């Protein structure tokens, strides 16, 4: 297993391949259908209140029941991946198939897509701290900043290749 610590640099992704098992530690952000399109609007207005360079975004909501990935190919989520990658997001964590256009956008921005198991108890046990940082009115679909230790995943898309 290969270990990554956020923030992620381009160099960190150099020796990774599709199918590699990884774990991610450090700070990650969460977001899904309601919040990610709003985050893209903040990017367009240059008003994101935190640094996206080298960041990790997990496609999930956060509730007292925990976290588990949502389907990344939903239009409201997948449509944000190119712009988020362009803004510096290096790792997108979720589940499901992504379009060829999104795969190409990931490649152009040297970002990767990581598939993680939909096991809420396991993933929640990896969260050390949580804080809502944007769109609190969206409830559990708001953007949360999480401090995590060893979120597991498999690289599903990297350098234009798919698992």
Short mmCIF file of C-alpha atoms in Angstrom, two decimals:
data_model
loop_
_atom_site.label_atom_id
_atom_site.label_comp_id
_atom_site.label_asym_id
_atom_site.label_seq_id
_atom_site.Cartn_x
_atom_site.Cartn_y
_atom_site.Cartn_z
CA UNK A 1 0.00 0.00 0.00
CA UNK A 2 1.24 3.49 -0.84
CA UNK A 3 0.63 6.36 1.57
CA UNK A 4 -0.22 9.96 0.66
CA UNK A 5 -0.48 12.93 2.99
CA UNK A 6 -2.51 15.98 1.96
CA UNK A 7 -1.73 18.46 0.60
CA UNK A 8 -0.70 16.38 -2.42
CA UNK A 9 1.97 17.58 -4.86
CA UNK A 10 2.37 16.70 -8.53
CA UNK A 11 5.50 14.82 -7.51
CA UNK A 12 3.48 12.69 -5.05
CA UNK A 13 1.45 11.35 -7.98
CA UNK A 14 4.46 10.47 -10.17
CA UNK A 15 4.96 6.88 -9.02
CA UNK A 16 1.28 5.97 -8.72
CA UNK A 17 -0.57 3.73 -11.16
CA UNK A 18 -4.15 2.72 -11.81
CA UNK A 19 -4.98 -0.15 -9.48
CA UNK A 20 -2.56 0.88 -6.72
CA UNK A 21 -3.91 0.57 -3.20
CA UNK A 22 -3.35 3.80 -1.28
CA UNK A 23 -4.18 5.47 1.98
CA UNK A 24 -4.65 9.20 2.45
CA UNK A 25 -3.97 11.12 5.65
CA UNK A 26 -4.06 14.81 6.48
CA UNK A 27 -6.76 17.34 5.63
CA UNK A 28 -9.50 16.46 3.16
CA UNK A 29 -12.71 18.25 2.22
CA UNK A 30 -16.12 16.74 1.65
CA UNK A 31 -18.83 17.75 -0.78
CA UNK A 32 -21.55 16.39 -2.99
CA UNK A 33 -24.56 17.40 -5.09
CA UNK A 34 -25.61 20.54 -3.19
CA UNK A 35 -22.21 21.99 -2.28
CA UNK A 36 -19.76 21.19 -5.09
CA UNK A 37 -21.50 23.33 -7.76
CA UNK A 38 -21.52 26.22 -5.25
CA UNK A 39 -17.81 25.69 -4.63
CA UNK A 40 -17.16 25.95 -8.38
CA UNK A 41 -19.02 29.29 -8.38
CA UNK A 42 -16.72 30.53 -5.59
CA UNK A 43 -13.73 29.44 -7.67
CA UNK A 44 -15.02 31.46 -10.64
CA UNK A 45 -15.37 34.50 -8.35
CA UNK A 46 -11.96 33.85 -6.73
CA UNK A 47 -13.65 33.70 -3.31
CA UNK A 48 -12.75 30.24 -1.94
CA UNK A 49 -11.83 30.81 1.72
CA UNK A 50 -9.23 28.01 1.79
CA UNK A 51 -6.43 26.82 -0.46
CA UNK A 52 -7.42 24.15 -2.99
CA UNK A 53 -3.84 23.59 -4.23
CA UNK A 54 -2.94 19.99 -3.49
CA UNK A 55 -6.25 19.35 -1.81
CA UNK A 56 -8.34 16.19 -1.59
CA UNK A 57 -12.13 16.20 -1.98
CA UNK A 58 -14.27 13.23 -1.03
CA UNK A 59 -17.68 12.97 -2.68
CA UNK A 60 -19.73 12.43 0.46
CA UNK A 61 -22.03 14.04 2.96
CA UNK A 62 -21.11 14.12 6.64
CA UNK A 63 -23.65 13.22 9.27
CA UNK A 64 -23.67 11.74 12.75
CA UNK A 65 -24.04 8.37 11.01
CA UNK A 66 -20.65 8.91 9.37
CA UNK A 67 -19.27 9.14 5.84
CA UNK A 68 -19.38 6.91 2.78
CA UNK A 69 -18.75 7.81 -0.87
CA UNK A 70 -21.60 8.88 -3.10
CA UNK A 71 -21.77 8.22 -6.83
CA UNK A 72 -19.31 10.58 -8.50
CA UNK A 73 -20.90 10.27 -11.94
CA UNK A 74 -23.98 12.26 -10.87
CA UNK A 75 -24.15 15.33 -13.13
CA UNK A 76 -23.98 17.71 -10.15
CA UNK A 77 -20.73 16.12 -9.00
CA UNK A 78 -18.96 15.00 -12.16
CA UNK A 79 -19.50 18.38 -13.82
CA UNK A 80 -17.45 20.00 -11.03
CA UNK A 81 -14.42 17.70 -11.29
CA UNK A 82 -12.68 19.48 -14.22
CA UNK A 83 -12.97 22.94 -12.65
CA UNK A 84 -11.94 21.69 -9.20
CA UNK A 85 -8.91 19.92 -10.71
CA UNK A 86 -7.98 23.07 -12.61
CA UNK A 87 -8.20 24.99 -9.31
CA UNK A 88 -5.68 22.64 -7.68
CA UNK A 89 -7.60 19.64 -6.33
CA UNK A 90 -5.25 16.66 -6.79
CA UNK A 91 -7.41 13.80 -5.51
CA UNK A 92 -11.13 13.19 -5.96
CA UNK A 93 -12.49 10.32 -3.84
CA UNK A 94 -15.77 8.67 -4.72
CA UNK A 95 -17.29 5.74 -6.54
CA UNK A 96 -18.63 4.94 -10.00
CA UNK A 97 -17.56 5.38 -13.61
CA UNK A 98 -16.58 8.79 -14.98
CA UNK A 99 -16.91 9.99 -18.57
CA UNK A 100 -14.02 10.11 -21.02
CA UNK A 101 -14.19 13.93 -20.90
CA UNK A 102 -13.71 13.91 -17.13
CA UNK A 103 -10.86 11.39 -17.43
CA UNK A 104 -9.16 13.76 -19.90
CA UNK A 105 -9.67 16.75 -17.58
CA UNK A 106 -8.09 14.80 -14.72
CA UNK A 107 -5.14 13.99 -16.97
CA UNK A 108 -4.71 17.59 -18.14
CA UNK A 109 -4.62 18.82 -14.53
CA UNK A 110 -2.52 15.93 -13.14
CA UNK A 111 -5.30 14.92 -10.76
CA UNK A 112 -6.48 11.43 -9.86
CA UNK A 113 -9.76 9.71 -9.03
CA UNK A 114 -9.67 7.30 -6.10
CA UNK A 115 -12.33 4.70 -5.45
CA UNK A 116 -12.96 3.96 -1.80
CA UNK A 117 -15.10 1.24 -0.28
CA UNK A 118 -18.64 2.30 0.70
CA UNK A 119 -18.09 1.15 4.28
CA UNK A 120 -19.32 3.99 6.49
CA UNK A 121 -18.09 2.49 9.77
CA UNK A 122 -14.55 1.95 8.43
CA UNK A 123 -14.28 5.38 6.80
CA UNK A 124 -15.78 7.20 9.78
CA UNK A 125 -13.26 5.54 12.09
CA UNK A 126 -10.52 7.29 10.06
CA UNK A 127 -11.88 10.81 10.82
CA UNK A 128 -9.97 12.49 13.64
CA UNK A 129 -11.58 15.97 13.46
CA UNK A 130 -14.38 17.65 11.52
CA UNK A 131 -15.44 21.25 10.94
CA UNK A 132 -18.04 22.75 8.60
CA UNK A 133 -16.24 25.35 6.46
CA UNK A 134 -18.78 26.29 3.73
CA UNK A 135 -22.49 26.21 2.98
CA UNK A 136 -23.65 25.28 6.49
CA UNK A 137 -27.24 25.79 5.29
CA UNK A 138 -26.85 22.59 3.22
CA UNK A 139 -26.70 20.51 6.41
CA UNK A 140 -24.86 17.22 5.98
CA UNK A 141 -24.14 18.13 2.33
CA UNK A 142 -22.14 21.23 3.36
CA UNK A 143 -18.39 21.34 2.76
CA UNK A 144 -16.58 19.90 5.76
CA UNK A 145 -12.88 20.02 6.51
CA UNK A 146 -11.77 16.69 7.95
CA UNK A 147 -8.52 15.62 9.52
CA UNK A 148 -8.17 11.95 8.59
CA UNK A 149 -5.76 9.10 9.09
CA UNK A 150 -5.36 6.45 6.39
CA UNK A 151 -8.54 6.68 4.32
CA UNK A 152 -8.17 3.60 2.08
CA UNK A 153 -8.70 3.59 -1.65
CA UNK A 154 -7.71 2.23 -5.03
CA UNK A 155 -6.59 4.51 -7.83
CA UNK A 156 -9.34 4.25 -10.44
CA UNK A 157 -8.17 6.96 -12.89
CA UNK A 158 -4.68 8.36 -13.45
CA UNK A 159 -2.86 9.72 -16.52
CA UNK A 160 -5.87 9.08 -18.75
CA UNK A 161 -6.08 5.39 -17.80
CA UNK A 162 -9.11 3.81 -16.11
CA UNK A 163 -9.37 0.78 -13.88
#
